[in-house]
Backbone as CSV, one residue per row, in Angstrom:
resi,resn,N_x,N_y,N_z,CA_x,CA_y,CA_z,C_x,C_y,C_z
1,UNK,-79.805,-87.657,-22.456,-78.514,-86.967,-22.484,-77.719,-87.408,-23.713
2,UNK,-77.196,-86.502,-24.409,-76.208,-86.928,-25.377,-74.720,-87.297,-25.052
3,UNK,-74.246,-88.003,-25.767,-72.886,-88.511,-26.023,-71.776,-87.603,-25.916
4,UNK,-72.124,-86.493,-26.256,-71.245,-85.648,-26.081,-71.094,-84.895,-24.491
5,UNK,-72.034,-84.973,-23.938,-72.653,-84.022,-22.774,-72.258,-85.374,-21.884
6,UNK,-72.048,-87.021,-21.845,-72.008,-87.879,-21.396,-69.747,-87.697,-21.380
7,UNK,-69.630,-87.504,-22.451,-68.047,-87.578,-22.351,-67.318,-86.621,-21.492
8,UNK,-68.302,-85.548,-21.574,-67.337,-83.973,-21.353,-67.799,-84.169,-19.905
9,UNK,-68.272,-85.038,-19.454,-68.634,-85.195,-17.643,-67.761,-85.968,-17.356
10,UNK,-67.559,-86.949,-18.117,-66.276,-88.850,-17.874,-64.710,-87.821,-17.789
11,UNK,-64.901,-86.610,-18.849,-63.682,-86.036,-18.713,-63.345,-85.279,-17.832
12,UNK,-63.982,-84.306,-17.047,-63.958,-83.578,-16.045,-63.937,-84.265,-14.314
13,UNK,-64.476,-85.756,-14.866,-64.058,-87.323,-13.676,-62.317,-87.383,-13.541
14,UNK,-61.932,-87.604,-14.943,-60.687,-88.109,-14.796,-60.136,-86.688,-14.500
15,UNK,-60.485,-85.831,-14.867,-59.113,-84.402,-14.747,-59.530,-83.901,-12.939
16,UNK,-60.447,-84.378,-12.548,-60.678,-84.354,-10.894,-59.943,-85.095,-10.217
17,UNK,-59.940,-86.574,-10.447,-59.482,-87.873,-9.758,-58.195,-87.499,-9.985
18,UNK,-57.278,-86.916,-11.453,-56.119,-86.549,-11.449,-55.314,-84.891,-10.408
19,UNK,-56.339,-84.474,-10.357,-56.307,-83.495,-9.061,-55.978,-83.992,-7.894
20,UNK,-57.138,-84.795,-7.774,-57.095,-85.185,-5.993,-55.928,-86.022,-6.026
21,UNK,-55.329,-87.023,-6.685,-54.092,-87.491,-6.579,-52.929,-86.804,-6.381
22,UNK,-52.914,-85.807,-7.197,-51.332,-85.401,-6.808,-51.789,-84.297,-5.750
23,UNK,-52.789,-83.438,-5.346,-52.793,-83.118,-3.817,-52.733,-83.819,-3.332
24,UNK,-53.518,-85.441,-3.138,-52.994,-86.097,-2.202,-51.242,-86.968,-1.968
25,UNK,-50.290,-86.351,-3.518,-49.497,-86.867,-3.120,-48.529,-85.389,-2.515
26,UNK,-49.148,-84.496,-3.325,-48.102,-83.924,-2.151,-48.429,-83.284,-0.389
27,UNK,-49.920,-83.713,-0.318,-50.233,-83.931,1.264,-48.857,-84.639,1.569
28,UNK,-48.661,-86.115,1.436,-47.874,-86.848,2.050,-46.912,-86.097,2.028
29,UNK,-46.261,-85.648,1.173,-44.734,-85.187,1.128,-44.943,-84.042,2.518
30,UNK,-45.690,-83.321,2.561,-45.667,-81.929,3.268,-45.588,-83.002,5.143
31,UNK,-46.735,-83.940,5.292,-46.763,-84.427,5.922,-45.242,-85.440,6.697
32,UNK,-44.513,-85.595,5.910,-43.570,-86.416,5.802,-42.513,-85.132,6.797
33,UNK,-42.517,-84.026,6.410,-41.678,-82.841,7.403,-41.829,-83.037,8.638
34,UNK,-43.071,-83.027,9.155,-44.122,-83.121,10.432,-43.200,-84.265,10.747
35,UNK,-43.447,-85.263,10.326,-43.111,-87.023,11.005,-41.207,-86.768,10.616
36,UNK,-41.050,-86.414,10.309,-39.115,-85.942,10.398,-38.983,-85.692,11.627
37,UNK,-39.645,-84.321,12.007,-39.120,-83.763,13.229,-40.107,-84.123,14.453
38,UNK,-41.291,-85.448,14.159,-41.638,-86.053,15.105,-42.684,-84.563,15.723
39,UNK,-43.245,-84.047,14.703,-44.138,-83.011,15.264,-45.707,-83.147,14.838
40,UNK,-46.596,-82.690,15.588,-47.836,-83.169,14.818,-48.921,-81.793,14.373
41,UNK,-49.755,-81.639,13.754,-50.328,-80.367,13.683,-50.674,-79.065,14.535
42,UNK,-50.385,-79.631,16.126,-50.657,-78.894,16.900,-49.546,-79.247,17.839
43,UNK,-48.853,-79.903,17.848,-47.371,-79.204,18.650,-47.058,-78.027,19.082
44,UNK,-46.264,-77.348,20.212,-45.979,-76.243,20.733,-44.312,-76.174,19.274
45,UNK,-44.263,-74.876,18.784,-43.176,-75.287,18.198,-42.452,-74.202,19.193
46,UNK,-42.551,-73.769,20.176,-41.700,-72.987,20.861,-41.470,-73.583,22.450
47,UNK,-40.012,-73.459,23.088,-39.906,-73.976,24.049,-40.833,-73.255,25.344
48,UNK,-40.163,-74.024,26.634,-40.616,-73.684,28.015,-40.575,-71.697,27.987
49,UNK,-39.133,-71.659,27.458,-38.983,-69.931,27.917,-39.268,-68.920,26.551
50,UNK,-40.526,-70.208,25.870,-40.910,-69.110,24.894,-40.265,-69.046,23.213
51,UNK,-39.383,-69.117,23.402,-38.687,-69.411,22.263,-38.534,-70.416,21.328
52,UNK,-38.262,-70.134,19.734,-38.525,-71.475,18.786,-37.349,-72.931,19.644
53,UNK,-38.148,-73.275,19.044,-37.363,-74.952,19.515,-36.407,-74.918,18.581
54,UNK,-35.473,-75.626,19.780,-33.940,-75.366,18.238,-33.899,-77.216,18.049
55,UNK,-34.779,-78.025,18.369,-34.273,-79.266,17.802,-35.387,-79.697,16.953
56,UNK,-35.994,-78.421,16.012,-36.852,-79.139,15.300,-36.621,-77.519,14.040
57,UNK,-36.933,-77.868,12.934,-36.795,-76.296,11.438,-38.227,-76.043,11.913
58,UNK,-38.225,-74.890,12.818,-39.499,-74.375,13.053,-40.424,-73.684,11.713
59,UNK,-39.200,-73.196,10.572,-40.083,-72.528,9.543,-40.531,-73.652,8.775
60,UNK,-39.954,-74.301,8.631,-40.172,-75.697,7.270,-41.352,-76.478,8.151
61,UNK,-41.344,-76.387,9.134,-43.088,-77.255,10.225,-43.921,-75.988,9.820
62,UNK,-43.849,-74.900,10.751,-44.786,-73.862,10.127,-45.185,-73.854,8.778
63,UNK,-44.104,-73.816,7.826,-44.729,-73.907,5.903,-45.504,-74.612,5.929
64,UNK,-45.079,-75.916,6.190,-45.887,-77.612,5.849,-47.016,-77.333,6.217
65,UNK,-47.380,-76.941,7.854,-48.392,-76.762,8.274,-49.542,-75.824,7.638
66,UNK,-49.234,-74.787,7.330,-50.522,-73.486,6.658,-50.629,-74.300,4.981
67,UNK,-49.282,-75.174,4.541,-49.692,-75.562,3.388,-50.503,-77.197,3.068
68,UNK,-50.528,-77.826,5.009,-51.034,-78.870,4.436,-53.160,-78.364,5.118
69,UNK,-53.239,-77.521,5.911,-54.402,-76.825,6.027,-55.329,-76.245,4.547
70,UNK,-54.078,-76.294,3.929,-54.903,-74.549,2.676,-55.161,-75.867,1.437
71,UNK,-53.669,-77.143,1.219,-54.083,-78.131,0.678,-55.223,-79.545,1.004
72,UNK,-55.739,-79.454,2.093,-56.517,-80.472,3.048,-58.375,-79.325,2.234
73,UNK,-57.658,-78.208,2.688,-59.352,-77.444,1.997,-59.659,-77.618,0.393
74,UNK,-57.881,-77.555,-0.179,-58.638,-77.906,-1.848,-58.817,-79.469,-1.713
75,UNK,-58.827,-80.226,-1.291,-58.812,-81.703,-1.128,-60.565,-82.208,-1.113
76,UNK,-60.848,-81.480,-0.034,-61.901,-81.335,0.286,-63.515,-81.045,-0.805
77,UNK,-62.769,-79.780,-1.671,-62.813,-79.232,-2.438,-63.441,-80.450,-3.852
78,UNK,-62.248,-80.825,-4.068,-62.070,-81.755,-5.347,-62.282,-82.692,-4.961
79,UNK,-62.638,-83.490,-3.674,-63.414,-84.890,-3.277,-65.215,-84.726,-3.441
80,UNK,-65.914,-83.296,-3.325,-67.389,-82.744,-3.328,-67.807,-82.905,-4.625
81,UNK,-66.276,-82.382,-5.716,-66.560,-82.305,-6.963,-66.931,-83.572,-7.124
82,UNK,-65.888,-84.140,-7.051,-65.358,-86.085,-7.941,-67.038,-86.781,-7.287
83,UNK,-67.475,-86.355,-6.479,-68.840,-87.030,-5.839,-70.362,-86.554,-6.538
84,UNK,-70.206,-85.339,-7.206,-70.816,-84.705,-7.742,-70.865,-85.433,-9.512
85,UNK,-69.902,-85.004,-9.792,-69.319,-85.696,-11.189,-69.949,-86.825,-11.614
86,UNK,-69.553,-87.865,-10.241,-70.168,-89.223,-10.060,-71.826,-89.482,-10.300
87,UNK,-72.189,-88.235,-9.914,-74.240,-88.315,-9.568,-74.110,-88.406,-11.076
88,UNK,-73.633,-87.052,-11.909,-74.167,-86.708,-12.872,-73.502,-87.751,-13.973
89,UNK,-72.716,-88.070,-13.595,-72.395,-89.428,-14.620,-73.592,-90.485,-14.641
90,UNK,-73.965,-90.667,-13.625,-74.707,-91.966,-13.476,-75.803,-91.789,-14.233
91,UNK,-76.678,-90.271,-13.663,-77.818,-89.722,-14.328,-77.621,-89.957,-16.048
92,UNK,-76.477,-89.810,-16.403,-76.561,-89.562,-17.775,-76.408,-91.350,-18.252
93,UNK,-75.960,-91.962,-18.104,-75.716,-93.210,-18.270,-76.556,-93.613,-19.516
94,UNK,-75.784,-94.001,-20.399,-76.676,-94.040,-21.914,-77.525,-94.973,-21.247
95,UNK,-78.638,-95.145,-22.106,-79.584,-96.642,-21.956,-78.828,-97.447,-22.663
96,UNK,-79.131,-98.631,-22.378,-78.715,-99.648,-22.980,-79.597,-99.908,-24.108
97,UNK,-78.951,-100.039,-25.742,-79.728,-100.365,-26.844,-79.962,-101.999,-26.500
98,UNK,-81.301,-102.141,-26.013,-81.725,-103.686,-26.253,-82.213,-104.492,-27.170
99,UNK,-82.040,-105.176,-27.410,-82.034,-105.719,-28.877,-83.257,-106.897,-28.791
100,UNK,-84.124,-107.058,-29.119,-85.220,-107.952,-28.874,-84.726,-109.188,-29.445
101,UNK,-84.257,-109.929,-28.925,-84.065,-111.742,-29.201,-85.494,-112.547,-29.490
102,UNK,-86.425,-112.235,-28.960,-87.604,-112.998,-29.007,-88.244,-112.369,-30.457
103,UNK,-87.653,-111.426,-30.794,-87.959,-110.941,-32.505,-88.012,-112.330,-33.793
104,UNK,-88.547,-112.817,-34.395,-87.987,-113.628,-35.294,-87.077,-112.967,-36.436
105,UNK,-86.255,-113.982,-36.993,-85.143,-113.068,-37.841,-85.162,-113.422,-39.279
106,UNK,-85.750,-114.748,-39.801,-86.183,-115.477,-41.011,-87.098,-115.903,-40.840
107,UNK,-88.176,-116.466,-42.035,-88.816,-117.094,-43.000,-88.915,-118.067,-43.422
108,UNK,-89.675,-119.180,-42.998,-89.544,-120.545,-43.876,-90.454,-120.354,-45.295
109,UNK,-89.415,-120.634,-46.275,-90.210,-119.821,-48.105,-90.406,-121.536,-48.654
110,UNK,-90.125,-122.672,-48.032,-90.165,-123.993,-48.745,-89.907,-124.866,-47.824
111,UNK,-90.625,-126.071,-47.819,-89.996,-126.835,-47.521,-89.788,-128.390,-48.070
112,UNK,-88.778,-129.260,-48.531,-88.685,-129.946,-49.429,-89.741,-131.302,-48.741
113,UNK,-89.965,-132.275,-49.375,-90.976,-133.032,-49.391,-89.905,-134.322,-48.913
114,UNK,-89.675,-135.129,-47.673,-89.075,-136.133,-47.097,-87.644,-135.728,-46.693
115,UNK,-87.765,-134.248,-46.092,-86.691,-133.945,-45.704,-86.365,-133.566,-44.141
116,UNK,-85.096,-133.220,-43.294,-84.727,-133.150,-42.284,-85.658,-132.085,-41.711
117,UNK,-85.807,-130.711,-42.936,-86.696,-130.034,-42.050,-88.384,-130.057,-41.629
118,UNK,-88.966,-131.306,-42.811,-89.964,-131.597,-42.715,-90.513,-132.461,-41.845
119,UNK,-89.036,-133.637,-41.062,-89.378,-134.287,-40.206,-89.199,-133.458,-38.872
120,UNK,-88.950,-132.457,-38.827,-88.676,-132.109,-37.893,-90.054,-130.863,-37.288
121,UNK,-90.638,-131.211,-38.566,-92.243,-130.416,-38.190,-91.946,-128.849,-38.920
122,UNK,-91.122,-128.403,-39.238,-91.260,-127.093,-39.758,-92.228,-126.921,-41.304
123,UNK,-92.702,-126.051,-41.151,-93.978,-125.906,-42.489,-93.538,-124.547,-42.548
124,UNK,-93.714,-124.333,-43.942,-94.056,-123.018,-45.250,-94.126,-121.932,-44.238
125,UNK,-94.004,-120.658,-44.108,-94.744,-119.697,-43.082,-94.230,-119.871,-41.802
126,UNK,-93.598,-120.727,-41.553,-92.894,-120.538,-39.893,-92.057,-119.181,-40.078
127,UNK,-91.768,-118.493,-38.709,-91.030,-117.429,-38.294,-90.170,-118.053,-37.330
128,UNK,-88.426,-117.958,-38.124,-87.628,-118.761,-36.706,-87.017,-117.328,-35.862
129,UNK,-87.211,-118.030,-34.679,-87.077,-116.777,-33.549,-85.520,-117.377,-33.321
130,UNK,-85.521,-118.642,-32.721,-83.743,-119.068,-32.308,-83.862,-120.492,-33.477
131,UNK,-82.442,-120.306,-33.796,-81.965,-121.069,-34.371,-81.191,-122.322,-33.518
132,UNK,-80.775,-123.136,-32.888,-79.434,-123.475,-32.022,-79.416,-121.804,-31.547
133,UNK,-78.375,-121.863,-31.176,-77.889,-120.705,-30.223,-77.926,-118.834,-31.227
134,UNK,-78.799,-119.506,-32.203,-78.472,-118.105,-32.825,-80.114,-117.846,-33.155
135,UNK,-80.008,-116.091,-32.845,-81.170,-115.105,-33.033,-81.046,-113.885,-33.429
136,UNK,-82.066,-113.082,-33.217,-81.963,-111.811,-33.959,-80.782,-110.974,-34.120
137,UNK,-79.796,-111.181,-32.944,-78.930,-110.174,-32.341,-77.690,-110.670,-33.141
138,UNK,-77.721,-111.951,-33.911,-76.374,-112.904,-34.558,-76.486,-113.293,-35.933
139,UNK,-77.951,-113.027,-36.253,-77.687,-113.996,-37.002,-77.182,-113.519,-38.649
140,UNK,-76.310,-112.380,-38.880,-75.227,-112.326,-39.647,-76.194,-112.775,-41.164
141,UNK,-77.048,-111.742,-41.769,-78.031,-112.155,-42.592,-78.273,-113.209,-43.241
142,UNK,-78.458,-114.298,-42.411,-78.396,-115.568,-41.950,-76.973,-116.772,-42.320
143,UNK,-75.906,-116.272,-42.545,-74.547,-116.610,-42.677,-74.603,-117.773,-41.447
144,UNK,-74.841,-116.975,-40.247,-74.435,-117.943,-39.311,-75.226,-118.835,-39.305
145,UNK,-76.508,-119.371,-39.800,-77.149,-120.224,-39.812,-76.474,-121.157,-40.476
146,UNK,-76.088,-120.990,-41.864,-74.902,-121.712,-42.431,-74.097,-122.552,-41.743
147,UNK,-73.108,-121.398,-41.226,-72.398,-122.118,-40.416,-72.861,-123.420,-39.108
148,UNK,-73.859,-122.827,-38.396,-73.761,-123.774,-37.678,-74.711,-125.051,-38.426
149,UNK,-75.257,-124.990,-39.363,-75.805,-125.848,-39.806,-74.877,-127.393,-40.413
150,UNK,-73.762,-126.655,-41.239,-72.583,-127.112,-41.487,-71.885,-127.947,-40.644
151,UNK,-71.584,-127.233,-39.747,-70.910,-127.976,-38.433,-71.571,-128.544,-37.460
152,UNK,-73.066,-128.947,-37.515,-73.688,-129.403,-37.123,-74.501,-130.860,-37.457
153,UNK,-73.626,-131.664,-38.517,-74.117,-132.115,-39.281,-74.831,-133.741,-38.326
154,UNK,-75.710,-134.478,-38.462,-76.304,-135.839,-37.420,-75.963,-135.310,-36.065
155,UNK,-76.236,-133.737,-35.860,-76.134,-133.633,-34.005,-78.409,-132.645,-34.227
156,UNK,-78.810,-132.694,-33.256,-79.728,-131.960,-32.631,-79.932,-130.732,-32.448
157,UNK,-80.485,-129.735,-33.389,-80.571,-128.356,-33.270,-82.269,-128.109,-32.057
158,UNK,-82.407,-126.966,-31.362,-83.428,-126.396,-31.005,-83.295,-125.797,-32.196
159,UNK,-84.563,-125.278,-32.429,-85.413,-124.353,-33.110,-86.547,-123.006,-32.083
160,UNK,-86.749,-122.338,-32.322,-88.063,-121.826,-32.030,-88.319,-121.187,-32.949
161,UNK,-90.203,-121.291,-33.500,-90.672,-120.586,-33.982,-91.754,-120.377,-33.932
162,UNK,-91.918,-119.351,-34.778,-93.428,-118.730,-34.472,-94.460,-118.816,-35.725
163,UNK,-95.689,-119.296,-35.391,-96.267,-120.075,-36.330,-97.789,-119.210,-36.595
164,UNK,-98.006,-119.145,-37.741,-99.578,-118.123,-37.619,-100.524,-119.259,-37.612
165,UNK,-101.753,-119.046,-36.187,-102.531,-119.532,-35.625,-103.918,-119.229,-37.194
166,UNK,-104.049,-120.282,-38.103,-105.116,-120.253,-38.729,-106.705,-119.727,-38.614
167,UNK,-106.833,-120.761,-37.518,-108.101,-119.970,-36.451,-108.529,-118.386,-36.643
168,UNK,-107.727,-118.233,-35.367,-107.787,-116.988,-35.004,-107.244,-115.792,-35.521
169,UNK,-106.130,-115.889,-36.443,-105.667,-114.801,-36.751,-104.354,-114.519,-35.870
170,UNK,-104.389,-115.104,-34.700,-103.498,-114.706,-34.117,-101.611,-115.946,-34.650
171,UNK,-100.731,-116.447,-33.382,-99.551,-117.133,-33.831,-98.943,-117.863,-32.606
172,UNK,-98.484,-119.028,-32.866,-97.928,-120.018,-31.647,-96.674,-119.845,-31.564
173,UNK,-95.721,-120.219,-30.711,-94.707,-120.279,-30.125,-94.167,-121.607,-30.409
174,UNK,-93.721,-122.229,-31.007,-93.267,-123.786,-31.019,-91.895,-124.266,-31.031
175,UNK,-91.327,-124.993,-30.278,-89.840,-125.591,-30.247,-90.091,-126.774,-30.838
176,UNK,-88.643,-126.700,-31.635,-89.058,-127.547,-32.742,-87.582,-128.664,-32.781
177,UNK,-87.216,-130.055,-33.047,-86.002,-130.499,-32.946,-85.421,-130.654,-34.593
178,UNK,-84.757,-130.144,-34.730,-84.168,-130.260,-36.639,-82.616,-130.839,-36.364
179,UNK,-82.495,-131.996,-37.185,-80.853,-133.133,-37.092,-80.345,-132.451,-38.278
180,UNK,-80.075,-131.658,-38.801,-79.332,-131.650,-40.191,-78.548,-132.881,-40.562
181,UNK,-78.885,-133.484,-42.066,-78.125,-134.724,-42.462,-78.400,-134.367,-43.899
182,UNK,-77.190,-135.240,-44.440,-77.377,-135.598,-45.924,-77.889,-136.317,-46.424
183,UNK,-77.811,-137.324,-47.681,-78.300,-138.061,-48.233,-79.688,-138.346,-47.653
184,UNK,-80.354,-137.670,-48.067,-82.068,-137.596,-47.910,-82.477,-138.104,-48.992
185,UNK,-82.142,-137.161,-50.001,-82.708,-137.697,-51.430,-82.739,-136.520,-52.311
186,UNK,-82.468,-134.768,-51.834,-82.639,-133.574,-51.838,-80.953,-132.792,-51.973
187,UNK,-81.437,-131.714,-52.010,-80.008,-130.580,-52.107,-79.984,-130.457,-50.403
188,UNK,-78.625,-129.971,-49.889,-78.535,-129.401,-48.658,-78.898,-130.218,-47.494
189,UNK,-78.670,-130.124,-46.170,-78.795,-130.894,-45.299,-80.185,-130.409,-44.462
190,UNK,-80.622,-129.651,-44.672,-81.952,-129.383,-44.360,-83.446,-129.692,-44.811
191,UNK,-83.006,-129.260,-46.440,-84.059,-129.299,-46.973,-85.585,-128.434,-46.985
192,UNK,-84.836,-127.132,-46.626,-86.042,-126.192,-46.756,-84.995,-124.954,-47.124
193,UNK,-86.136,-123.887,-47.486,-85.547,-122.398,-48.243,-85.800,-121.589,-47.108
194,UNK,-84.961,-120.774,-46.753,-85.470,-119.280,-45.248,-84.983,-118.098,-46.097
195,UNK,-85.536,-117.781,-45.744,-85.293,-115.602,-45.721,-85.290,-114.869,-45.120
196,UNK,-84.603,-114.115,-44.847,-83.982,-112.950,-43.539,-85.581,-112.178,-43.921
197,UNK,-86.211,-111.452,-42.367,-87.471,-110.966,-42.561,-86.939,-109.359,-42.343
């Protein structure tokens, strides 16, 4: 279903729900006559000898009445719709764009020789899937790696990555622990090069 065909249903929701409200507010009002003169939908409005009751506005009960019957049927009416509306809303319900996290999002292109990322086991050819808390869906063409790298400085990152299996051709899954620190002996607190894939 399209976006458009998804709105023009959400809109025909609200211009229903705005229906059934003010019939149902002026049900009450009509209803409110009835409970004045202490009468109920089926009251006798005429006395013992036949005649209208003089301690109750027999026409203003009669109105209320054929108008809260004829308003109770559009009620009815626009509650079938608003239930209807509802199916076909649901039916249409965009999918949700899911975004694959388990995707890797960079490249290990280097890695320096006695450095944080070398003790930490990462090699040439890794694919990082999570960074710390950041993956495909964040990682801000790798900006945010920056950042948290930065502000992360002698604390414990997770890693995951994905590693091509020599063997076989095929690739491993590996969690990996990386400390970012300085004075290594190198540029940067890592000590390796990545690239957005």
């Amino acid at each position: 279903m399209g976006k458009a065909s998804y709105d023009s249903t959400q809109e025909k929701l609200h211009f229903a729900i705005r229906e059934k409200d003010t019939l149902e507010g002026e049900l009450k009002e009509l209803e409110q006559v009835l409970i004045r003169d202490n009468v109920g939908m089926d009251d006798s409005l005429v006395d013992s000898q036949g005649f209208p009751r003089a301690d109750i506005d027999v026409y203003a009960i009669r109105s209320a009445r054929v108008k809260i019957i004829a308003l109770g049927n559009d009620l009815k009416q626009v509650m079938s719709r608003i239930e209807l509306l509802l199916h076909e809303l649901h039916s249409q319900k965009k999918p949700e764009v899911k975004i694959d996290n388990n995707r890797p999002f960079a490249v290990v292109n280097a890695v320096a020789p006695d450095s944080p990322a070398l003790e930490a086991g990462l090699e040439k050819g890794d694919k990082i899937i999570r960074f710390g808390e950041i993956n495909y869906s964040n990682h801000e063409s790798l900006q945010a790696v920056g950042r948290l790298v930065a502000s992360n400085e002698g604390k414990t990152l997770i890693l995951l990555v994905e590693r091509n299996d020599n063997s076989d051709g095929g690739s491993t899954t590996i969690t990996l622990k990386l400390t970012p620190k300085g004075g290594w002996g190198g540029r940067g607190l890592l000590g390796c090069h990545i690239l957005p894939l």
